[in-house]
PDB file of C-alpha atoms and ligand atoms in Angstrom:
ATOM      1  CA  UNK M 557       0.000   0.000   0.000  1.00 69.00           C
ATOM      2  CA  UNK M 558       1.294   3.487  -0.900  1.00 75.00           C
ATOM      3  CA  UNK M 559       2.086   5.709   2.059  1.00 91.00           C
ATOM      4  CA  UNK M 560      -0.334   8.570   2.649  1.00 96.00           C
ATOM      5  CA  UNK M 561       0.555  12.218   2.148  1.00 97.00           C
ATOM      6  CA  UNK M 562       1.076  14.818   4.828  1.00 98.00           C
ATOM      7  CA  UNK M 563      -0.334  18.313   4.232  1.00 98.00           C
ATOM      8  CA  UNK M 564       0.002  21.211   6.669  1.00 98.00           C
ATOM      9  CA  UNK M 565      -1.718  24.581   6.882  1.00 98.00           C
ATOM     10  CA  UNK M 566       0.156  27.512   8.421  1.00 98.00           C
ATOM     11  CA  UNK M 567      -0.316  31.208   9.091  1.00 98.00           C
ATOM     12  CA  UNK M 568      -0.944  33.796  11.789  1.00 97.00           C
ATOM     13  CA  UNK M 569      -4.061  33.524  13.931  1.00 93.00           C
ATOM     14  CA  UNK M 570      -6.938  34.995  11.950  1.00 93.00           C
ATOM     15  CA  UNK M 571      -5.389  34.072   8.597  1.00 96.00           C
ATOM     16  CA  UNK M 572      -8.237  31.638   7.872  1.00 96.00           C
ATOM     17  CA  UNK M 573      -6.720  28.233   8.689  1.00 97.00           C
ATOM     18  CA  UNK M 574      -9.911  26.957  10.301  1.00 93.00           C
ATOM     19  CA  UNK M 575     -12.140  28.112   7.385  1.00 93.00           C
ATOM     20  CA  UNK M 576      -9.819  26.590   4.828  1.00 97.00           C
ATOM     21  CA  UNK M 577      -9.289  23.252   6.600  1.00 97.00           C
ATOM     22  CA  UNK M 578     -12.935  22.604   5.693  1.00 97.00           C
ATOM     23  CA  UNK M 579     -12.343  23.386   2.017  1.00 98.00           C
ATOM     24  CA  UNK M 580      -9.273  21.134   1.759  1.00 98.00           C
ATOM     25  CA  UNK M 581     -11.193  18.372   3.521  1.00 98.00           C
ATOM     26  CA  UNK M 582     -14.006  18.687   0.924  1.00 97.00           C
ATOM     27  CA  UNK M 583     -11.501  18.519  -1.922  1.00 97.00           C
ATOM     28  CA  UNK M 584      -9.642  15.452  -0.638  1.00 97.00           C
ATOM     29  CA  UNK M 585     -12.303  13.303   1.022  1.00 96.00           C
ATOM     30  CA  UNK M 586     -13.821  11.953  -2.231  1.00 95.00           C
ATOM     31  CA  UNK M 587     -10.408  10.563  -3.231  1.00 94.00           C
ATOM     32  CA  UNK M 588      -8.495   9.651  -0.064  1.00 96.00           C
ATOM     33  CA  UNK M 589      -9.082   8.629   3.529  1.00 97.00           C
ATOM     34  CA  UNK M 590      -8.267  11.825   5.325  1.00 98.00           C
ATOM     35  CA  UNK M 591      -7.391  12.480   8.948  1.00 98.00           C
ATOM     36  CA  UNK M 592      -7.683  16.108  10.095  1.00 98.00           C
ATOM     37  CA  UNK M 593      -5.743  17.154  13.143  1.00 98.00           C
ATOM     38  CA  UNK M 594      -4.040  20.144  14.759  1.00 98.00           C
ATOM     39  CA  UNK M 595      -1.034  21.313  16.736  1.00 98.00           C
ATOM     40  CA  UNK M 596      -0.498  21.738  19.526  1.00 98.00           C
ATOM     41  CA  UNK M 597      -2.888  18.849  20.148  1.00 98.00           C
ATOM     42  CA  UNK M 598      -4.118  15.892  18.176  1.00 98.00           C
ATOM     43  CA  UNK M 599      -3.844  13.392  21.061  1.00 98.00           C
ATOM     44  CA  UNK M 600      -5.337  13.430  24.566  1.00 98.00           C
ATOM     45  CA  UNK M 601      -1.996  14.315  26.124  1.00 98.00           C
ATOM     46  CA  UNK M 602      -1.253  16.826  23.344  1.00 98.00           C
ATOM     47  CA  UNK M 603      -4.572  18.593  23.947  1.00 98.00           C
ATOM     48  CA  UNK M 604      -3.695  18.785  27.667  1.00 98.00           C
ATOM     49  CA  UNK M 605      -0.344  20.403  26.791  1.00 98.00           C
ATOM     50  CA  UNK M 606      -2.186  22.793  24.425  1.00 98.00           C
ATOM     51  CA  UNK M 607      -4.213  23.963  27.449  1.00 96.00           C
ATOM     52  CA  UNK M 608      -1.007  24.720  29.386  1.00 96.00           C
ATOM     53  CA  UNK M 609       0.456  26.620  26.442  1.00 97.00           C
ATOM     54  CA  UNK M 610      -2.588  28.806  25.825  1.00 95.00           C
ATOM     55  CA  UNK M 611      -3.442  29.715  29.451  1.00 92.00           C
ATOM     56  CA  UNK M 612      -2.650  33.261  30.601  1.00 89.00           C
ATOM     57  CA  UNK M 613      -1.588  32.026  34.031  1.00 88.00           C
ATOM     58  CA  UNK M 614       1.516  30.598  32.296  1.00 87.00           C
ATOM     59  CA  UNK M 615       2.396  33.986  30.743  1.00 87.00           C
ATOM     60  CA  UNK M 616       5.895  33.979  32.214  1.00 90.00           C
ATOM     61  CA  UNK M 617       6.875  30.663  30.634  1.00 95.00           C
ATOM     62  CA  UNK M 618      10.490  30.504  29.387  1.00 97.00           C
ATOM     63  CA  UNK M 619      10.784  30.254  25.579  1.00 97.00           C
ATOM     64  CA  UNK M 620      12.725  26.994  25.897  1.00 98.00           C
ATOM     65  CA  UNK M 621      10.018  25.542  28.168  1.00 98.00           C
ATOM     66  CA  UNK M 622       7.468  26.513  25.519  1.00 98.00           C
ATOM     67  CA  UNK M 623       9.521  24.769  22.829  1.00 98.00           C
ATOM     68  CA  UNK M 624       9.891  21.617  24.938  1.00 98.00           C
ATOM     69  CA  UNK M 625       6.160  21.474  25.745  1.00 98.00           C
ATOM     70  CA  UNK M 626       5.347  21.837  22.041  1.00 98.00           C
ATOM     71  CA  UNK M 627       7.911  19.146  21.283  1.00 98.00           C
ATOM     72  CA  UNK M 628       6.414  16.756  23.848  1.00 98.00           C
ATOM     73  CA  UNK M 629       2.949  17.233  22.354  1.00 98.00           C
ATOM     74  CA  UNK M 630       4.341  16.804  18.836  1.00 98.00           C
ATOM     75  CA  UNK M 631       6.233  13.624  19.734  1.00 98.00           C
ATOM     76  CA  UNK M 632       2.984  12.064  20.974  1.00 98.00           C
ATOM     77  CA  UNK M 633       1.162  13.307  17.877  1.00 98.00           C
ATOM     78  CA  UNK M 634       3.763  11.961  15.441  1.00 98.00           C
ATOM     79  CA  UNK M 635       4.171   8.585  17.158  1.00 97.00           C
ATOM     80  CA  UNK M 636       0.538   7.856  17.998  1.00 98.00           C
ATOM     81  CA  UNK M 637      -1.358   9.457  15.129  1.00 98.00           C
ATOM     82  CA  UNK M 638       0.527  10.954  12.183  1.00 98.00           C
ATOM     83  CA  UNK M 639       3.046   8.228  11.327  1.00 97.00           C
ATOM     84  CA  UNK M 640       0.665   5.273  11.901  1.00 97.00           C
ATOM     85  CA  UNK M 641      -1.966   6.978   9.714  1.00 98.00           C
ATOM     86  CA  UNK M 642       0.505   7.694   6.891  1.00 98.00           C
ATOM     87  CA  UNK M 643       1.829   4.138   7.059  1.00 97.00           C
ATOM     88  CA  UNK M 644      -1.747   2.852   6.729  1.00 97.00           C
ATOM     89  CA  UNK M 645      -2.128   4.869   3.511  1.00 97.00           C
ATOM     90  CA  UNK M 646      -4.281   7.664   5.003  1.00 98.00           C
ATOM     91  CA  UNK M 647      -3.678  11.291   4.144  1.00 98.00           C
ATOM     92  CA  UNK M 648      -3.147  13.642   7.077  1.00 98.00           C
ATOM     93  CA  UNK M 649      -4.146  17.315   7.101  1.00 98.00           C
ATOM     94  CA  UNK M 650      -2.699  19.217  10.047  1.00 98.00           C
ATOM     95  CA  UNK M 651      -3.467  22.765  11.248  1.00 98.00           C
ATOM     96  CA  UNK M 652       0.134  23.922  12.013  1.00 98.00           C
ATOM     97  CA  UNK M 653       3.312  21.885  12.353  1.00 98.00           C
ATOM     98  CA  UNK M 654       7.064  22.534  12.571  1.00 97.00           C
ATOM     99  CA  UNK M 655       7.036  25.705  10.430  1.00 98.00           C
ATOM    100  CA  UNK M 656       4.999  27.268  13.241  1.00 98.00           C
ATOM    101  CA  UNK M 657       7.789  26.421  15.692  1.00 98.00           C
ATOM    102  CA  UNK M 658      10.444  28.132  13.561  1.00 98.00           C
ATOM    103  CA  UNK M 659       8.143  31.137  13.121  1.00 98.00           C
ATOM    104  CA  UNK M 660       6.798  31.523  16.704  1.00 98.00           C
ATOM    105  CA  UNK M 661       9.537  30.111  18.945  1.00 98.00           C
ATOM    106  CA  UNK M 662      12.386  31.011  16.553  1.00 98.00           C
ATOM    107  CA  UNK M 663      11.537  34.354  14.940  1.00 98.00           C
ATOM    108  CA  UNK M 664       8.913  35.359  17.531  1.00 98.00           C
ATOM    109  CA  UNK M 665      10.518  34.342  20.834  1.00 97.00           C
ATOM    110  CA  UNK M 666      14.111  34.569  19.600  1.00 98.00           C
ATOM    111  CA  UNK M 667      15.273  30.975  20.137  1.00 98.00           C
ATOM    112  CA  UNK M 668      18.252  30.106  17.926  1.00 98.00           C
ATOM    113  CA  UNK M 669      17.252  28.072  14.849  1.00 97.00           C
ATOM    114  CA  UNK M 670      19.920  25.466  15.791  1.00 98.00           C
ATOM    115  CA  UNK M 671      18.082  24.817  19.073  1.00 98.00           C
ATOM    116  CA  UNK M 672      14.877  24.191  17.126  1.00 98.00           C
ATOM    117  CA  UNK M 673      16.704  22.008  14.584  1.00 97.00           C
ATOM    118  CA  UNK M 674      18.013  19.765  17.399  1.00 97.00           C
ATOM    119  CA  UNK M 675      14.479  19.206  18.681  1.00 97.00           C
ATOM    120  CA  UNK M 676      13.177  18.702  15.148  1.00 97.00           C
ATOM    121  CA  UNK M 677      15.816  16.057  14.415  1.00 96.00           C
ATOM    122  CA  UNK M 678      15.072  14.299  17.717  1.00 96.00           C
ATOM    123  CA  UNK M 679      11.322  13.952  17.325  1.00 95.00           C
ATOM    124  CA  UNK M 680      10.598  14.326  13.646  1.00 90.00           C
ATOM    125  CA  UNK M 681      13.366  12.173  12.123  1.00 84.00           C
ATOM    126  CA  UNK M 682      12.666  12.047   8.370  1.00 87.00           C
ATOM    127  CA  UNK M 683       9.001  13.126   8.576  1.00 95.00           C
ATOM    128  CA  UNK M 684       8.369  16.299   6.548  1.00 96.00           C
ATOM    129  CA  UNK M 685       5.103  17.648   5.178  1.00 98.00           C
ATOM    130  CA  UNK M 686       4.683  16.846   1.473  1.00 97.00           C
ATOM    131  CA  UNK M 687       2.842  20.136   1.002  1.00 98.00           C
ATOM    132  CA  UNK M 688       2.406  23.216   3.187  1.00 98.00           C
ATOM    133  CA  UNK M 689      -0.009  26.043   2.459  1.00 98.00           C
ATOM    134  CA  UNK M 690       0.982  29.286   4.159  1.00 98.00           C
ATOM    135  CA  UNK M 691      -1.852  31.809   4.501  1.00 98.00           C
ATOM    136  CA  UNK M 692      -0.020  35.118   4.574  1.00 98.00           C
ATOM    137  CA  UNK M 693      -1.818  37.986   6.296  1.00 95.00           C
ATOM    138  CA  UNK M 694      -0.628  41.585   6.848  1.00 93.00           C
ATOM    139  CA  UNK M 695      -0.712  42.622  10.495  1.00 90.00           C
ATOM    140  CA  UNK M 696      -3.393  45.320  10.107  1.00 88.00           C
ATOM    141  CA  UNK M 697      -5.854  42.793   8.679  1.00 92.00           C
ATOM    142  CA  UNK M 698      -4.939  40.250  11.340  1.00 91.00           C
ATOM    143  CA  UNK M 699      -5.800  42.801  14.048  1.00 86.00           C
ATOM    144  CA  UNK M 700      -9.159  43.705  12.520  1.00 87.00           C
ATOM    145  CA  UNK M 701     -10.146  40.028  12.109  1.00 88.00           C
ATOM    146  CA  UNK M 702      -9.175  39.209  15.695  1.00 83.00           C
ATOM    147  CA  UNK M 703     -11.134  42.236  16.990  1.00 80.00           C
ATOM    148  CA  UNK M 704     -14.127  41.357  14.829  1.00 82.00           C
ATOM    149  CA  UNK M 705     -14.137  37.786  16.199  1.00 77.00           C
ATOM    150  CA  UNK M 706     -14.585  39.222  19.696  1.00 70.00           C
ATOM    151  CA  UNK M 707     -13.287  36.191  21.741  1.00 76.00           C
ATOM    152  CA  UNK M 708     -10.938  36.712  24.669  1.00 83.00           C
ATOM    153  CA  UNK M 709      -7.355  36.437  23.489  1.00 85.00           C
ATOM    154  CA  UNK M 710      -5.200  33.466  24.570  1.00 87.00           C
ATOM    155  CA  UNK M 711      -1.547  33.634  25.747  1.00 88.00           C
ATOM    156  CA  UNK M 712      -0.210  33.685  22.168  1.00 88.00           C
ATOM    157  CA  UNK M 713      -2.838  35.980  20.696  1.00 85.00           C
ATOM    158  CA  UNK M 714      -2.053  38.619  23.361  1.00 86.00           C
ATOM    159  CA  UNK M 715       1.537  39.073  22.152  1.00 90.00           C
ATOM    160  CA  UNK M 716       2.675  42.418  20.725  1.00 91.00           C
ATOM    161  CA  UNK M 717       2.360  43.733  17.173  1.00 92.00           C
ATOM    162  CA  UNK M 718       6.166  43.407  16.806  1.00 95.00           C
ATOM    163  CA  UNK M 719       6.056  39.751  17.919  1.00 96.00           C
ATOM    164  CA  UNK M 720       3.534  38.871  15.206  1.00 96.00           C
ATOM    165  CA  UNK M 721       5.400  40.886  12.585  1.00 96.00           C
ATOM    166  CA  UNK M 722       8.529  38.787  13.357  1.00 97.00           C
ATOM    167  CA  UNK M 723       6.428  35.598  13.201  1.00 98.00           C
ATOM    168  CA  UNK M 724       5.033  36.626   9.809  1.00 97.00           C
ATOM    169  CA  UNK M 725       8.522  37.337   8.463  1.00 98.00           C
ATOM    170  CA  UNK M 726       9.749  34.017   9.912  1.00 98.00           C
ATOM    171  CA  UNK M 727       7.021  32.173   8.015  1.00 98.00           C
ATOM    172  CA  UNK M 728       7.869  33.996   4.770  1.00 98.00           C
ATOM    173  CA  UNK M 729      11.553  33.078   5.183  1.00 98.00           C
ATOM    174  CA  UNK M 730      10.591  29.411   5.582  1.00 98.00           C
ATOM    175  CA  UNK M 731       8.553  29.634   2.379  1.00 98.00           C
ATOM    176  CA  UNK M 732      11.417  31.320   0.512  1.00 98.00           C
ATOM    177  CA  UNK M 733      13.836  28.613   1.620  1.00 98.00           C
ATOM    178  CA  UNK M 734      11.586  25.764   0.407  1.00 98.00           C
ATOM    179  CA  UNK M 735       9.284  27.022  -2.363  1.00 98.00           C
ATOM    180  CA  UNK M 736       8.672  23.519  -3.707  1.00 96.00           C
ATOM    181  CA  UNK M 737       6.944  22.475  -0.479  1.00 98.00           C
ATOM    182  CA  UNK M 738       5.597  25.753   0.935  1.00 98.00           C
ATOM    183  CA  UNK M 739       3.031  27.558  -1.218  1.00 98.00           C
ATOM    184  CA  UNK M 740       2.147  31.074  -0.085  1.00 98.00           C
ATOM    185  CA  UNK M 741      -1.442  32.259  -0.502  1.00 98.00           C
ATOM    186  CA  UNK M 742      -2.325  35.920   0.120  1.00 98.00           C
ATOM    187  CA  UNK M 743      -5.038  35.672   2.794  1.00 97.00           C
ATOM    188  CA  UNK M 744      -5.819  39.387   2.618  1.00 96.00           C
ATOM    189  CA  UNK M 745      -8.424  38.865  -0.129  1.00 97.00           C
ATOM    190  CA  UNK M 746     -12.072  37.806  -0.262  1.00 96.00           C
ATOM    191  CA  UNK M 747     -12.475  34.209   0.881  1.00 97.00           C
ATOM    192  CA  UNK M 748     -13.628  32.974  -2.547  1.00 97.00           C
ATOM    193  CA  UNK M 749     -10.370  34.165  -4.153  1.00 98.00           C
ATOM    194  CA  UNK M 750      -8.274  32.628  -1.368  1.00 98.00           C
ATOM    195  CA  UNK M 751     -10.176  29.379  -1.845  1.00 98.00           C
ATOM    196  CA  UNK M 752      -9.663  29.410  -5.630  1.00 98.00           C
ATOM    197  CA  UNK M 753      -5.903  29.518  -5.059  1.00 98.00           C
ATOM    198  CA  UNK M 754      -6.025  26.767  -2.431  1.00 98.00           C
ATOM    199  CA  UNK M 755      -8.139  24.548  -4.713  1.00 98.00           C
ATOM    200  CA  UNK M 756      -5.664  25.040  -7.527  1.00 98.00           C
ATOM    201  CA  UNK M 757      -2.667  24.188  -5.282  1.00 98.00           C
ATOM    202  CA  UNK M 758      -4.400  21.051  -3.976  1.00 98.00           C
ATOM    203  CA  UNK M 759      -5.458  20.049  -7.516  1.00 97.00           C
ATOM    204  CA  UNK M 760      -1.905  20.382  -8.853  1.00 97.00           C
ATOM    205  CA  UNK M 761      -0.456  18.542  -5.878  1.00 97.00           C
ATOM    206  CA  UNK M 762      -2.858  15.600  -6.339  1.00 96.00           C
ATOM    207  CA  UNK M 763      -2.136  15.397 -10.091  1.00 94.00           C
ATOM    208  CA  UNK M 764       1.605  15.451  -9.476  1.00 89.00           C
ATOM    209  CA  UNK M 765       1.241  12.875  -6.724  1.00 88.00           C
ATOM    210  CA  UNK M 766      -0.805  10.509  -8.922  1.00 84.00           C
ATOM    211  CA  UNK M 767       1.706  10.834 -11.767  1.00 84.00           C
ATOM    212  CA  UNK M 768       4.552  10.041  -9.341  1.00 77.00           C
ATOM    213  CA  UNK M 769       2.747   7.076  -7.745  1.00 69.00           C
ATOM    214  CA  UNK M 770       1.803   5.422 -11.051  1.00 62.00           C
ATOM    215  CA  UNK M 771       4.960   6.406 -12.944  1.00 57.00           C
TER     216      UNK M 771
HETATM  217  N1  Z5A D 592       2.002  27.596  18.246  1.00 88.05           N
HETATM  218  C1  Z5A D 592       3.348  27.876  18.421  1.00 88.05           C
HETATM  219  O1  Z5A D 592       3.705  28.907  18.999  1.00 88.05           O
HETATM  220  N2  Z5A D 592       4.277  27.010  17.956  1.00 88.05           N
HETATM  221  C2  Z5A D 592       3.948  25.854  17.322  1.00 88.05           C
HETATM  222  O2  Z5A D 592       4.833  25.084  16.934  1.00 88.05           O
HETATM  223  C3  Z5A D 592       2.537  25.573  17.142  1.00 88.05           C
HETATM  224  C4  Z5A D 592       1.604  26.469  17.612  1.00 88.05           C
HETATM  225  C5  Z5A D 592       2.138  24.302  16.459  1.00 88.05           C
HETATM  226  C6  Z5A D 592      -2.562  27.959  18.771  1.00 88.05           C
HETATM  227  O3  Z5A D 592      -2.795  27.943  17.396  1.00 88.05           O
HETATM  228  C7  Z5A D 592      -1.312  28.713  19.093  1.00 88.05           C
HETATM  229  O4  Z5A D 592      -0.174  27.835  19.166  1.00 88.05           O
HETATM  230  C8  Z5A D 592      -0.968  29.696  18.017  1.00 88.05           C
HETATM  231  C9  Z5A D 592       0.547  29.574  17.801  1.00 88.05           C
HETATM  232  C10 Z5A D 592       1.004  28.545  18.780  1.00 88.05           C
HETATM  233  N3  Z5A D 592      -1.354  30.961  18.468  1.00 88.05           N
HETATM  234  N4  Z5A D 592      -1.388  32.037  17.895  1.00 88.05           N
HETATM  235  N5  Z5A D 592      -1.513  33.104  17.692  1.00 88.05           N
HETATM  236  P1  Z5A D 592      -4.188  27.657  16.700  1.00 88.05           P
HETATM  237  O5  Z5A D 592      -3.877  27.342  15.286  1.00 88.05           O
HETATM  238  O6  Z5A D 592      -4.957  26.678  17.424  1.00 88.05           O
HETATM  239  O7  Z5A D 592      -5.018  29.003  16.885  1.00 88.05           O
HETATM  240  P2  Z5A D 592      -5.020  30.238  16.002  1.00 88.05           P
HETATM  241  O8  Z5A D 592      -3.914  30.399  15.031  1.00 88.05           O
HETATM  242  O9  Z5A D 592      -5.117  31.276  17.051  1.00 88.05           O
HETATM  243  O10 Z5A D 592      -6.307  30.021  15.077  1.00 88.05           O
HETATM  244  P3  Z5A D 592      -7.469  30.994  14.835  1.00 88.05           P
HETATM  245  O11 Z5A D 592      -7.406  32.204  15.679  1.00 88.05           O
HETATM  246  O12 Z5A D 592      -8.694  30.183  14.914  1.00 88.05           O
HETATM  247  O13 Z5A D 592      -7.186  31.521  13.371  1.00 88.05           O
HETATM  248  P4  Z5A D 592      -7.441  30.821  11.955  1.00 88.05           P
HETATM  249  O14 Z5A D 592      -7.972  29.444  12.137  1.00 88.05           O
HETATM  250  O15 Z5A D 592      -6.247  30.989  11.138  1.00 88.05           O
HETATM  251  O16 Z5A D 592      -8.580  31.757  11.329  1.00 88.05           O
HETATM  252  P5  Z5A D 592     -10.155  31.467  11.118  1.00 88.05           P
HETATM  253  O17 Z5A D 592     -10.780  31.152  12.460  1.00 88.05           O
HETATM  254  O18 Z5A D 592     -10.388  30.561  10.001  1.00 88.05           O
HETATM  255  O19 Z5A D 592     -10.580  32.926  10.650  1.00 88.05           O
HETATM  256  C11 Z5A D 592     -10.541  34.021  11.549  1.00 88.05           C
HETATM  257  C12 Z5A D 592     -11.684  35.004  11.200  1.00 88.05           C
HETATM  258  O20 Z5A D 592     -11.416  35.623   9.944  1.00 88.05           O
HETATM  259  C13 Z5A D 592     -13.052  34.337  11.073  1.00 88.05           C
HETATM  260  O21 Z5A D 592     -14.008  35.203  11.546  1.00 88.05           O
HETATM  261  C14 Z5A D 592     -13.212  34.137   9.561  1.00 88.05           C
HETATM  262  O22 Z5A D 592     -14.533  34.101   9.159  1.00 88.05           O
HETATM  263  C15 Z5A D 592     -12.475  35.357   9.020  1.00 88.05           C
HETATM  264  N6  Z5A D 592     -11.841  35.136   7.700  1.00 88.05           N
HETATM  265  C16 Z5A D 592     -11.061  34.085   7.330  1.00 88.05           C
HETATM  266  N7  Z5A D 592     -10.634  34.249   6.049  1.00 88.05           N
HETATM  267  C17 Z5A D 592     -11.174  35.410   5.610  1.00 88.05           C
HETATM  268  C18 Z5A D 592     -11.094  36.135   4.359  1.00 88.05           C
HETATM  269  N8  Z5A D 592     -10.360  35.690   3.333  1.00 88.05           N
HETATM  270  N9  Z5A D 592     -11.742  37.307   4.281  1.00 88.05           N
HETATM  271  C19 Z5A D 592     -12.457  37.793   5.331  1.00 88.05           C
HETATM  272  N10 Z5A D 592     -12.583  37.167   6.523  1.00 88.05           N
HETATM  273  C20 Z5A D 592     -11.945  35.992   6.666  1.00 88.05           C
END
């Protein structure tokens, strides 16, 4: 049986990941068995760690502690869900993965990329997403969407404008370094235009994947 494919969706909060997970699901489900998941989270323990990471009472958490908590959740996620699913031929669609760690803990919090690479090598081994869609959103639009949503902000969402600007630039650098895998979609446009681009990226990826599998 062919191994499944691993697709990740990345971007700032408010960039439309949740809305567009649904679209990608609709596009893939008729053709593949799809498992949708998220980070931090995806397992019972991972969801517990997510709670610790998002709570305001942990505001003073050290950046390295944050990285290690994310890594613990991700190790559970990879070992218990992602790799077994891919090995069984299922496709996996994940809301955030390691690019988020380089963007938030690296560019945002200022941890050295080598520190993140060590953790990545330890837990991720040779697992890499086959395709990543990065929803790129200018800061002004991010702020207006977050305000419009009206929920209370979690520990990450309450960070400064400058923090999120660094995170955005960190994401764009990741995309520049690996344009074959990371496809950038401008999320600052009406949803139907964003979704046209995403549909086209997914369509091309599936065609390419079929051609490769049956070559
Ligand atoms: N984190 C980390 O630091 N390091 C890591 O390695 C990982 C995560 C894996 C939880 O993320 C936090 O974990 C995250 C980084 C950190 N925090 N931050 N910030 P999460 O993914 O669970 O939560 P989130 O990023 O905060 O998701 P979100 O706020 O739900 O945003 P979203 O899913 O990208 O957006 P949305 O809910 O689909 O859309 C937001 C609103 O905009 C909504 O009202 C939509 O209707 C609207 N929208 C969406 N697209 C459009 C367009 N195109 N036009 C107009 N309006 C739109």
